[in-house]
Structures are given as C-alpha cells and as structure tokens.
PDB file of C-alpha atoms in Angstrom:
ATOM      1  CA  UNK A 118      -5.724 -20.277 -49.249  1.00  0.00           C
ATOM      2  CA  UNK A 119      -4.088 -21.251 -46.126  1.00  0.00           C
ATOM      3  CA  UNK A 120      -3.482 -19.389 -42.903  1.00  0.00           C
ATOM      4  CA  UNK A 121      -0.546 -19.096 -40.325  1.00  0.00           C
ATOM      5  CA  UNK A 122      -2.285 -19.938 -36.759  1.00  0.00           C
ATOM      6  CA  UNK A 123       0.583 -20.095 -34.465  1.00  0.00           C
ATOM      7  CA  UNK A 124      -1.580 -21.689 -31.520  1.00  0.00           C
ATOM      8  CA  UNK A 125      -2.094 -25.565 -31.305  1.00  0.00           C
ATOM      9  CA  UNK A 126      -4.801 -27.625 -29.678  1.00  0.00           C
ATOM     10  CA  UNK A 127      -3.458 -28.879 -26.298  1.00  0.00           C
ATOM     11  CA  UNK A 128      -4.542 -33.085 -25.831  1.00  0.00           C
ATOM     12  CA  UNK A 129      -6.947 -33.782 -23.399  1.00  0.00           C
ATOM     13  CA  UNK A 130      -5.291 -34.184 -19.836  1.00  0.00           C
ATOM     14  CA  UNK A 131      -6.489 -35.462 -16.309  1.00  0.00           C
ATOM     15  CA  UNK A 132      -3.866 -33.339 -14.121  1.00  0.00           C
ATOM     16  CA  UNK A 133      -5.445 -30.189 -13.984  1.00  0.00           C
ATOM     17  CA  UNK A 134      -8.809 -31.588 -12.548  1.00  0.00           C
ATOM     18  CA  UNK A 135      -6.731 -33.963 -10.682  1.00  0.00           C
ATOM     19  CA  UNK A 136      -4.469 -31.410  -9.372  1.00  0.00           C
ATOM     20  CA  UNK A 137      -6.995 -29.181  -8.227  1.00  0.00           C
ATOM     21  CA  UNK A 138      -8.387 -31.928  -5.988  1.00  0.00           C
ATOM     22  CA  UNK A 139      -5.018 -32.448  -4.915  1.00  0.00           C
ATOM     23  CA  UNK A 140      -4.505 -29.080  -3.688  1.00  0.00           C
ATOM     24  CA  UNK A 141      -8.115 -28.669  -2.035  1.00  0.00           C
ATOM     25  CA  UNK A 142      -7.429 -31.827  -0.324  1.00  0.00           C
ATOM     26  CA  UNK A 143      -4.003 -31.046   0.932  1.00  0.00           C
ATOM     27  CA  UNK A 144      -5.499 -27.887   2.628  1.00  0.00           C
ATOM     28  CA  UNK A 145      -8.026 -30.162   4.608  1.00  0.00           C
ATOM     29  CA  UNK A 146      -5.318 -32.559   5.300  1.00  0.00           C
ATOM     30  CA  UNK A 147      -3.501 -29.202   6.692  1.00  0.00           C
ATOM     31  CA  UNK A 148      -6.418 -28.203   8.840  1.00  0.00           C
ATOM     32  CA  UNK A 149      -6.757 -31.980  10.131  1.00  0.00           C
ATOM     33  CA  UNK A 150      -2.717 -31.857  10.926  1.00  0.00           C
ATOM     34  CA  UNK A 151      -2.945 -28.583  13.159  1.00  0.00           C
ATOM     35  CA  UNK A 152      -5.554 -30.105  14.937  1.00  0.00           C
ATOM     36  CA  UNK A 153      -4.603 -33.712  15.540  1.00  0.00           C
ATOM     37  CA  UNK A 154      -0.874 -33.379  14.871  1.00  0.00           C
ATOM     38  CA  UNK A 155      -1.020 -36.072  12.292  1.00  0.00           C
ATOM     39  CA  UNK A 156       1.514 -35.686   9.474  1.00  0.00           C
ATOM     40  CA  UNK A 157       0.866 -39.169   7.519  1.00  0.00           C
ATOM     41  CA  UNK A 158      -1.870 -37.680   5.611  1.00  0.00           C
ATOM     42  CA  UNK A 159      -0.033 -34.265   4.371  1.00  0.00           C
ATOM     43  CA  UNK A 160       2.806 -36.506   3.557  1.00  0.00           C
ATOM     44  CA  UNK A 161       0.711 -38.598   1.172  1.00  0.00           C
ATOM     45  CA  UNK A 162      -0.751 -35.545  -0.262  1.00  0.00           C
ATOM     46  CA  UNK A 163       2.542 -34.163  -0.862  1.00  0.00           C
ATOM     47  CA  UNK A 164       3.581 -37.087  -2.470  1.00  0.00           C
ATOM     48  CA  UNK A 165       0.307 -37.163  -4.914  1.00  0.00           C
ATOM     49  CA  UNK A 166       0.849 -33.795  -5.448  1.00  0.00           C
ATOM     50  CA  UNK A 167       4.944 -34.428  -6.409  1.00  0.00           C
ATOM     51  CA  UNK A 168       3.649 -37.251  -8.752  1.00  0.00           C
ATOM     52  CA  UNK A 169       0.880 -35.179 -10.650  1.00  0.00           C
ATOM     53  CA  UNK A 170       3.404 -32.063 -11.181  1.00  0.00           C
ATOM     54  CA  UNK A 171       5.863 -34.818 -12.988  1.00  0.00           C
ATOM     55  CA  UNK A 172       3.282 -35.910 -14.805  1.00  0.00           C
ATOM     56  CA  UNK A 173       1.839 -32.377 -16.039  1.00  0.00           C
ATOM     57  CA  UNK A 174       5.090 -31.254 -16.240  1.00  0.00           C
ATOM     58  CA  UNK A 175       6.527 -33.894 -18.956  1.00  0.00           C
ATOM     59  CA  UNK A 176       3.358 -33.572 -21.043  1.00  0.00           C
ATOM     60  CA  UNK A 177       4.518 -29.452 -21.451  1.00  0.00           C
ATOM     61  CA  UNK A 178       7.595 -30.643 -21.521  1.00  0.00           C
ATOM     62  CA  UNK A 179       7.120 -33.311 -24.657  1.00  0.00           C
ATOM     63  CA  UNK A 180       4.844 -30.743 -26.204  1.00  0.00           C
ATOM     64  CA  UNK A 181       7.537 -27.955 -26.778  1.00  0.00           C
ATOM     65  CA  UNK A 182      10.633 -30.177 -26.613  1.00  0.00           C
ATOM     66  CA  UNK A 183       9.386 -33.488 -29.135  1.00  0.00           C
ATOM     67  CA  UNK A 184       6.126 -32.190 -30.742  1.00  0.00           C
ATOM     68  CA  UNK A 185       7.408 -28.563 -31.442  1.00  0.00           C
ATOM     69  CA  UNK A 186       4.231 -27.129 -30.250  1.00  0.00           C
ATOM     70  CA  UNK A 187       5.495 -24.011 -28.110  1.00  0.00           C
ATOM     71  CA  UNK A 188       6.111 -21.219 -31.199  1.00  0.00           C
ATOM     72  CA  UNK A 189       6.926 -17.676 -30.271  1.00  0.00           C
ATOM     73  CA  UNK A 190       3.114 -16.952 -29.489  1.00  0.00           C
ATOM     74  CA  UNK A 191       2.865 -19.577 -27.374  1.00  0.00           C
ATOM     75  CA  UNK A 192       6.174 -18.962 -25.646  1.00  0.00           C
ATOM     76  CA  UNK A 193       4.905 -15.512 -25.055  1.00  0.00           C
ATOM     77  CA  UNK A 194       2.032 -16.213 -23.412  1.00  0.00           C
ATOM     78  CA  UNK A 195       3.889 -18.431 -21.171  1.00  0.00           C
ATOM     79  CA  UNK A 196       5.952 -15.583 -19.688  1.00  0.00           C
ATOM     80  CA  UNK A 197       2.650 -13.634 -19.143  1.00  0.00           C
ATOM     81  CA  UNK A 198       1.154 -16.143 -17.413  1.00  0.00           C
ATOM     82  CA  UNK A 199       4.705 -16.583 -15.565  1.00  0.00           C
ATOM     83  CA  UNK A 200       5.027 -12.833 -14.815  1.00  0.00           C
ATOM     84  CA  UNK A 201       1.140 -12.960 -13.640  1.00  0.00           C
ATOM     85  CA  UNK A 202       1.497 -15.780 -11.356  1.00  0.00           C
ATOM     86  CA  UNK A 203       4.930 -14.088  -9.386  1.00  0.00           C
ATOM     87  CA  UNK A 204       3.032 -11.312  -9.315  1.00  0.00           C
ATOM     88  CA  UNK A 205       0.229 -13.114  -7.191  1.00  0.00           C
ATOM     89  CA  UNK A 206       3.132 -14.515  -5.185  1.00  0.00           C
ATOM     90  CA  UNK A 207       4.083 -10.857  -4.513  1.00  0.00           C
ATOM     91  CA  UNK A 208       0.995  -9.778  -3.427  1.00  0.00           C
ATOM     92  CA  UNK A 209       1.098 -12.809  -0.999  1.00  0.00           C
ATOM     93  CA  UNK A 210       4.161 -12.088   0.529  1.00  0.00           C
ATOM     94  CA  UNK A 211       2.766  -7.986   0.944  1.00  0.00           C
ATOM     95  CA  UNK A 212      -0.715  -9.819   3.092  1.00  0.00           C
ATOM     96  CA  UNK A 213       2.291 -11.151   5.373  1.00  0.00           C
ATOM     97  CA  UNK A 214       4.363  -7.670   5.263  1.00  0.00           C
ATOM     98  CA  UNK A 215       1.266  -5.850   6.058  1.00  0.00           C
ATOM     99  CA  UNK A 216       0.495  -7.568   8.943  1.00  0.00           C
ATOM    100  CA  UNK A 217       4.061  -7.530  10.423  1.00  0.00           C
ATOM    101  CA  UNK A 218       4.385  -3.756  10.136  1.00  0.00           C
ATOM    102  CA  UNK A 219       0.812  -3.409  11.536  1.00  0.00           C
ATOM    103  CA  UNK A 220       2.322  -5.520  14.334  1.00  0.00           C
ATOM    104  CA  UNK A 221       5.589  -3.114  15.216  1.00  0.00           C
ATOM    105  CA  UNK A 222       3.846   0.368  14.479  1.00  0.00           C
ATOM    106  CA  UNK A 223       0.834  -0.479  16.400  1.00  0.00           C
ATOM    107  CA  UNK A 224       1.477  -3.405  19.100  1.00  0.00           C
ATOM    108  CA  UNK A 225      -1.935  -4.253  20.894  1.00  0.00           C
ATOM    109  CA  UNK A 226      -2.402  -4.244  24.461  1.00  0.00           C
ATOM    110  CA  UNK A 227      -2.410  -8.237  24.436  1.00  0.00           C
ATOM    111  CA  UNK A 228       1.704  -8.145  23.675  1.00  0.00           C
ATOM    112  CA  UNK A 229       2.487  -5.996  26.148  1.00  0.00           C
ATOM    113  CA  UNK A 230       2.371  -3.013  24.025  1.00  0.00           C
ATOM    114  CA  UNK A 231       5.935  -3.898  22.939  1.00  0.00           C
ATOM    115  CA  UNK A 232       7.310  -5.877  19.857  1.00  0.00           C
ATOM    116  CA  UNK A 233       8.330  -8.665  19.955  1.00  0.00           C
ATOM    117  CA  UNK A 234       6.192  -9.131  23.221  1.00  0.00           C
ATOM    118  CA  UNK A 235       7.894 -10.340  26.411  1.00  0.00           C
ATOM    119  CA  UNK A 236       8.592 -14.499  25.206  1.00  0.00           C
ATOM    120  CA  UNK A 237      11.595 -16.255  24.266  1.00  0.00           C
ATOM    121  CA  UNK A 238      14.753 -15.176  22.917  1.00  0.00           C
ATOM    122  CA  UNK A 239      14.150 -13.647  19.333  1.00  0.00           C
ATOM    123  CA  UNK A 240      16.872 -15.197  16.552  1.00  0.00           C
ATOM    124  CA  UNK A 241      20.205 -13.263  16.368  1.00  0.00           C
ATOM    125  CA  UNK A 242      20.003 -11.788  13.015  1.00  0.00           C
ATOM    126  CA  UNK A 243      23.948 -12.269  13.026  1.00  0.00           C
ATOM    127  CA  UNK A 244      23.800 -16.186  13.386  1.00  0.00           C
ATOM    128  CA  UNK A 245      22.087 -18.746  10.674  1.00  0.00           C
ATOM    129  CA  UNK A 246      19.396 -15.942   8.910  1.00  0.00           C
ATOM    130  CA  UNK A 247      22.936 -13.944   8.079  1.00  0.00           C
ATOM    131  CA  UNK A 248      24.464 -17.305   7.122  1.00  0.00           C
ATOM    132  CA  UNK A 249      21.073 -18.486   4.541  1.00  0.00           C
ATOM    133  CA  UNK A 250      20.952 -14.728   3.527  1.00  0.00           C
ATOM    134  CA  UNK A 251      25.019 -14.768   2.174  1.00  0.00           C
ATOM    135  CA  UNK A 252      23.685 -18.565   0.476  1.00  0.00           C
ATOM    136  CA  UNK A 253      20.772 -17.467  -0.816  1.00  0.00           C
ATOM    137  CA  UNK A 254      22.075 -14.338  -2.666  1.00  0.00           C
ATOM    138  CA  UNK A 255      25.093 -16.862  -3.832  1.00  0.00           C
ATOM    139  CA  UNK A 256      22.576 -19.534  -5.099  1.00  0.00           C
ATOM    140  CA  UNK A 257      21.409 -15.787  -7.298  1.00  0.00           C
ATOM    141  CA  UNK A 258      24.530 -15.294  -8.437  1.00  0.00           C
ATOM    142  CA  UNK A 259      25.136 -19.129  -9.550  1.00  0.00           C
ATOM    143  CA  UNK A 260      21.683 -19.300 -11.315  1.00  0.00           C
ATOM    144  CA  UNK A 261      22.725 -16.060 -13.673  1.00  0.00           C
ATOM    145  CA  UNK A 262      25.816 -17.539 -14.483  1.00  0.00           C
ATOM    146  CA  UNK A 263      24.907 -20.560 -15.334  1.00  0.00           C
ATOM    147  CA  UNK A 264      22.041 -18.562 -17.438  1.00  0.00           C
ATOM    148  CA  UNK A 265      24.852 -16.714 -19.246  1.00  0.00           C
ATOM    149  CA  UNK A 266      27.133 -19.617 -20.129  1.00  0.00           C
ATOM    150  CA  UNK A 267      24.182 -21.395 -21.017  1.00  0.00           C
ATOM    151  CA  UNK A 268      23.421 -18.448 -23.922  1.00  0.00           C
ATOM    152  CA  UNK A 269      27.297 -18.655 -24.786  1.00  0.00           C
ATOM    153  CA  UNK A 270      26.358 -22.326 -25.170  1.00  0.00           C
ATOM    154  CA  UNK A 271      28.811 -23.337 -22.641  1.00  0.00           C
ATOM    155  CA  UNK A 272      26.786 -26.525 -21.418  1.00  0.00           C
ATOM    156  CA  UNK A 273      29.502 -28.110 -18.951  1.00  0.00           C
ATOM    157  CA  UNK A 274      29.691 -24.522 -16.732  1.00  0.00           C
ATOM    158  CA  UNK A 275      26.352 -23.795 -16.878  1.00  0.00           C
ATOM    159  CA  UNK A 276      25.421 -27.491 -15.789  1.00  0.00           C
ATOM    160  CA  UNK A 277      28.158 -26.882 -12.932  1.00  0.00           C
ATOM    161  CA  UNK A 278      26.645 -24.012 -11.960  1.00  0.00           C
ATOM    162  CA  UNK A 279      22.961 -25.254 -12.084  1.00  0.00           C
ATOM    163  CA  UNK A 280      24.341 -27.967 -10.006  1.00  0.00           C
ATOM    164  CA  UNK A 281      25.892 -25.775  -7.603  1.00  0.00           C
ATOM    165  CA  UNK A 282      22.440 -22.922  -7.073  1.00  0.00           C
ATOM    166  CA  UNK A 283      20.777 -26.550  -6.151  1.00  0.00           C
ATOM    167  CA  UNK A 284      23.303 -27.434  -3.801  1.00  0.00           C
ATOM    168  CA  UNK A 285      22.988 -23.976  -2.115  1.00  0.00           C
ATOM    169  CA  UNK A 286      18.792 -24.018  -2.047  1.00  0.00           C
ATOM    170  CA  UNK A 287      19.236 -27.306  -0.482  1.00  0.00           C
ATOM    171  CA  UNK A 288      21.474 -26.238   2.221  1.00  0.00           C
ATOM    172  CA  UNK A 289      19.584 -23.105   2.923  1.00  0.00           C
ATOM    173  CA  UNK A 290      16.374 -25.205   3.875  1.00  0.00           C
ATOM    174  CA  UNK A 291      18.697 -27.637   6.058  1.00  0.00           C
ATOM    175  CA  UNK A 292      19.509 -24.506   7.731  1.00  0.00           C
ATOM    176  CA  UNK A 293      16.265 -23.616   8.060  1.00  0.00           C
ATOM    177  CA  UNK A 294      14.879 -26.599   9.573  1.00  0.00           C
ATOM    178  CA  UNK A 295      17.938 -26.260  12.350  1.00  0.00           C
ATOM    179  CA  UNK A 296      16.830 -22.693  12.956  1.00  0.00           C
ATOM    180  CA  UNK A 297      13.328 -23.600  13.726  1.00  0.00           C
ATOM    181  CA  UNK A 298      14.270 -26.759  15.803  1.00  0.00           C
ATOM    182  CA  UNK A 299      16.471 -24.197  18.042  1.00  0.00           C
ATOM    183  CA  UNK A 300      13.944 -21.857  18.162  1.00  0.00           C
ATOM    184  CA  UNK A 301      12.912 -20.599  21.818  1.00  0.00           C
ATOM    185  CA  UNK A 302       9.016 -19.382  20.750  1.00  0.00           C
ATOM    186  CA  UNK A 303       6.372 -21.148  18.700  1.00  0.00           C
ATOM    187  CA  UNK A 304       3.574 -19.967  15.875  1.00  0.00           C
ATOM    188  CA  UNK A 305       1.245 -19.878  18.728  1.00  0.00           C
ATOM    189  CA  UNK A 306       3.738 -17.253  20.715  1.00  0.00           C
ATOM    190  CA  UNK A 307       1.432 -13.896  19.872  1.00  0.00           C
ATOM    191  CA  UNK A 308       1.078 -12.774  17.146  1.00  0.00           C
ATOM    192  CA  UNK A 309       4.638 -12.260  15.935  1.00  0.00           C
ATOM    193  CA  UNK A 310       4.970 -15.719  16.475  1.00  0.00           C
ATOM    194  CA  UNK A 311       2.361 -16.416  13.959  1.00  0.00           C
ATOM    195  CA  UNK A 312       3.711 -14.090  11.500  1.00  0.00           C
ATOM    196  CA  UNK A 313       7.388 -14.934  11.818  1.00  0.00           C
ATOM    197  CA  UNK A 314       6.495 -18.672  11.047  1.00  0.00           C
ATOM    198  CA  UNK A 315       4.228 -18.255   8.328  1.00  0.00           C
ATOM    199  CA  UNK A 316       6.297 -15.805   6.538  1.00  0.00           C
ATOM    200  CA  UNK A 317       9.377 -17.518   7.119  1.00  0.00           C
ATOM    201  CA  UNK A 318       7.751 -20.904   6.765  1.00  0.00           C
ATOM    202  CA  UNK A 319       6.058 -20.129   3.131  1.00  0.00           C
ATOM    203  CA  UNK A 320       8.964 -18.859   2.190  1.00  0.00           C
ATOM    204  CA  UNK A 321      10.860 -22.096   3.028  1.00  0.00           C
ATOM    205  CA  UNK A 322       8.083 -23.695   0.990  1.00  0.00           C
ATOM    206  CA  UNK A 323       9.209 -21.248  -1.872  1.00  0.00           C
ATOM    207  CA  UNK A 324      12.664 -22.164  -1.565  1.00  0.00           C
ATOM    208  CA  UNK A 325      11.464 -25.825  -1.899  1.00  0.00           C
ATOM    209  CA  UNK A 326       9.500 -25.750  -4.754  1.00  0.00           C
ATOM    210  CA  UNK A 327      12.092 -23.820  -6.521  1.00  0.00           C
ATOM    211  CA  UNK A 328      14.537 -26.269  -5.418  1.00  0.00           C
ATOM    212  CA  UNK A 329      12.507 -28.910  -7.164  1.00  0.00           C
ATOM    213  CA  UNK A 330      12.122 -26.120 -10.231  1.00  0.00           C
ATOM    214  CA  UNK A 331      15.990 -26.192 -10.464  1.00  0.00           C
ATOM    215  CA  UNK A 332      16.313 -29.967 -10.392  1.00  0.00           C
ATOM    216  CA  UNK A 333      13.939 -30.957 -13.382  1.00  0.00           C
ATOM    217  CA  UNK A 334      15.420 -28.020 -15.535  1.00  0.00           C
ATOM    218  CA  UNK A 335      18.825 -29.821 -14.627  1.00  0.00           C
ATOM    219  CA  UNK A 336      17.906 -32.918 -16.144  1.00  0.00           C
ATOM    220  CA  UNK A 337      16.658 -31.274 -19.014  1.00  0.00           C
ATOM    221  CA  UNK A 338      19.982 -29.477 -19.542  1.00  0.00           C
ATOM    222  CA  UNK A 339      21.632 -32.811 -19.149  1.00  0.00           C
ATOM    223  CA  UNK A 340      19.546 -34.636 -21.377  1.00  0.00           C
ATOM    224  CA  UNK A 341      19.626 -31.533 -24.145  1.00  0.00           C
ATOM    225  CA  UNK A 342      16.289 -31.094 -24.018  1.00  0.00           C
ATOM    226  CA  UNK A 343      16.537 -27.203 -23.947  1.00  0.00           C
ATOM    227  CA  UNK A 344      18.533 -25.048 -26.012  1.00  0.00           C
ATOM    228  CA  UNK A 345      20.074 -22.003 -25.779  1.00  0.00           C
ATOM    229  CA  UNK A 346      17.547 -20.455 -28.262  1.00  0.00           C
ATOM    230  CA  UNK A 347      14.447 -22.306 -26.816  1.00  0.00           C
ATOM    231  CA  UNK A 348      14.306 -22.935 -23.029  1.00  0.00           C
ATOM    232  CA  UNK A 349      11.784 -20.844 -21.657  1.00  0.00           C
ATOM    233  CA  UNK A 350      11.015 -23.391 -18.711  1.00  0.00           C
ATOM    234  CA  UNK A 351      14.969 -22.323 -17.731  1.00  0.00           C
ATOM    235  CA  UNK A 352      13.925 -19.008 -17.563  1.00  0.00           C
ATOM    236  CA  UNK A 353      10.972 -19.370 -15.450  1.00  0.00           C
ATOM    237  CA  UNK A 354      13.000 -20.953 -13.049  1.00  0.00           C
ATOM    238  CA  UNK A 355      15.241 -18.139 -13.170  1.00  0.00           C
ATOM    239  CA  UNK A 356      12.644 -15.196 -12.423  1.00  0.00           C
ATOM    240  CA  UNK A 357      11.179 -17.310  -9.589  1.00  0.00           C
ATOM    241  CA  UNK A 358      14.693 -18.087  -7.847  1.00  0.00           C
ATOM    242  CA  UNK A 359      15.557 -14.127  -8.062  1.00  0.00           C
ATOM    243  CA  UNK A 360      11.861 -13.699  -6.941  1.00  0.00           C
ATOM    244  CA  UNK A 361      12.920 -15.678  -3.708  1.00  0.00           C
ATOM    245  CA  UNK A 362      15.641 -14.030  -3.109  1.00  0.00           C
ATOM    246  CA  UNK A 363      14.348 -10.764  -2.869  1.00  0.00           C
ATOM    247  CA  UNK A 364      11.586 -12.143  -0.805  1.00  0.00           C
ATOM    248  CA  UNK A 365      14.418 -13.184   1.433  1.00  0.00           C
ATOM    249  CA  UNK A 366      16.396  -9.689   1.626  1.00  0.00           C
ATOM    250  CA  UNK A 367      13.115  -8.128   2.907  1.00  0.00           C
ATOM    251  CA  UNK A 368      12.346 -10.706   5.615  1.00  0.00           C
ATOM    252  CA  UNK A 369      15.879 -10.654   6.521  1.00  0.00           C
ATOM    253  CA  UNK A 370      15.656  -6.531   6.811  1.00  0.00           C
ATOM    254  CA  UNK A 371      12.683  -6.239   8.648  1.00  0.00           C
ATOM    255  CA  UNK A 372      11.394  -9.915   9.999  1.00  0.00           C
ATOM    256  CA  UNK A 373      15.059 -10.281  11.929  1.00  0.00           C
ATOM    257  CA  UNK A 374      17.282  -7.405  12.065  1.00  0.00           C
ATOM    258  CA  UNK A 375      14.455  -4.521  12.433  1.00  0.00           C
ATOM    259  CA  UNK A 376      13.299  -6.429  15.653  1.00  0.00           C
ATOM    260  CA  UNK A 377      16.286  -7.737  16.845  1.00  0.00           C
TER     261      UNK A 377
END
C-alpha cells in the first residue's frame, strides 16, 4: 500500500552555511568600513554574497522548474515563509518609525529642542523624493500589469512590462544616489541625521535587492521557465516590490513632507 507524501528531500547544499558566513562577515566588513572608510572589503563581500544567492537561487530554481519538486504543499509553505519574512521586514522598518516619531514628539535638549535641529537645509519634499515617489508607485503599477497579462498568458506585454518596473527601480536608486550626493547634512548630523539615512538608506538597499528580484524572474520569463499556473518565485517578487512601495509612501509622508 502506497502513500501520497507531497514533500521531497531537498540535496545536500553548501550555500546556506556559506551564506550565513557571508552575511556575518559582511557586517564586520561594515563595522571595519565606518571606521576606516575602506570600501574594498564590503565590495568583495557584496560580490560573494551576489555569487552565493545565484547559486542558491538556481538550485530552487532547477528543483521546481526541471525536477518538479515544488507541489502545492510545498508551494504553500513557500508563501508562508514569504509572508513571514516581509513581515520581519515590517517590523524593521516600525524600529526605524519608532524612533523618528520619538524624535519629532519629544526632541531632546541636545537638538535644540526643535526638529530637525538647527543644521543644513532639510530636502524639499517637492524636488527628487516627489519625483522617486511618482516612479516608485509607477514601477507598482507596471509590476501588476505585467502580473495580469502574465495570467492572461500574454508573455510579450508582461515581459515589456517586467522590463519596464526594472527600468523604473533602477532609476529610482540613480536618483537616490544624486539626492544623497546633494545632500547639505550627514548620518552623523543628530540624530535625525542618523535616522533619515538609515531609513532612507535600507530602504534603497530594499529597492536594490528587489531590483535584482525583478531581473532573475525576467530571465526566467524569457527563458519560459515559469508559467502562468506555476510561478510562485514571480509572485514573491511581486509582494516584496508592493511591500517597498508602501515602505516608500510612509517615509515620503512623514520622513520628508511632515518635517519639511
């Protein structure tokens, strides 16, 4: 008598361990950087860290793709464990929220008792933030498009419009990167300082990652390695993009145009 076990033994692989020493080390390598303004070292680590996400990455991929692994169990618990970790990046995003509205409601003595404190001139909320907030929200509105035409199976839009939400990520952190260039106060300007850039900064990071999310589910849609019945790794990318967005309308609300 035979039984229906829907869950498959996953091969022995090196980039969990490896990753994990990847990511202690790059937070070393960040410790070492603030203090001795070296970025070699972080950019190495990035790179490692780049080459063991391909490589973790294509053995999921080949496992649900090729080997048929990823049945509806397994698919499920995929979106829990997707759901669970944007829910941790929630929670991060509240630490940073926290702080910044402990900041305004209750300014110390140190910053004047005013906020922003008395430093340089804050970012017009009217300017580039405005300008990334109008392409961010676009980049959402390309990514559920090109979700729906990819359930219509219409592969050339929704490949157009994958195309297109990358386009717009990577022009949103260009922006970015001019923004902070311009800026006229640091991440050592009080406190604000510290929370604007950190806040702003991981959320850049966000943007980033999804950016690189986006790309490797475009080459699978290219390639026809997802369908429109089975492409949960889409999907992921979807709830994290819209995840970022939102992030986005709240920093925009209250990290630039509350203060400004």
């Amino acid at each position: 008598m035979t039984f229906y076990f829907p869950f498959h033994l996953v091969s022995v692989s090196p980039w969990p361990v490896l990753m994990s020493f990847s990511v202690m080390s790059m937070m070393i390598n960040l410790l070492m950087m603030l203090n001795e303004s070296n970025f070699i070292m972080v950019l190495l680590n990035f790179l490692l860290m780049l080459l063991l996400m391909f490589q973790w990455w294509r053995d999921v991929i080949r496992e649900g793709a090729y080997q048929g692994s990823h049945l509806i169990c397994i698919t499920a618990g995929l979106q829990c464990g997707m759901v669970m970790f944007i829910l941790s990046e929630v929670m991060f995003f509240f630490s940073f929220f926290w702080g910044f509205f402990h900041l305004i409601l209750s300014p110390s003595v140190e910053m004047g008792n005013q906020c922003p404190p008395m430093m340089g001139e804050a970012f017009n909320p009217y300017n580039i933030p405005l300008l990334n907030t109008v392409i961010l929200l676009s980049s959402g509105v390309t990514i559920t498009l090109c979700h729906h035409a990819f359930l219509s199976n219409k592969f050339k839009v929704s490949l157009l419009m994958i195309i297109m939400t990358l386009s717009l990520g990577v022009i949103f952190t260009s922006f970015q990167f001019f923004e902070y260039k311009e800026s006229g106060f640091t991440i050592s300007d009080s406190m604000y300082g510290s929370i604007f850039f950190l806040s702003t900064g991981f959320h850049g990071l966000h943007v980033l990652i999804g950016s690189i999310f986006i790309y490797i589910n475009t080459v699978r849609m290219k390639n026809k390695e997802i369908s429109s019945f089975h492409h949960f790794g889409f999907e992921a990318c979807l709830w994290y993009w819209h995840f970022v967005d939102v992030v986005w309308l709240f920093l925009y609300i209250f990290v630039y145009w509350l203060i400004y």
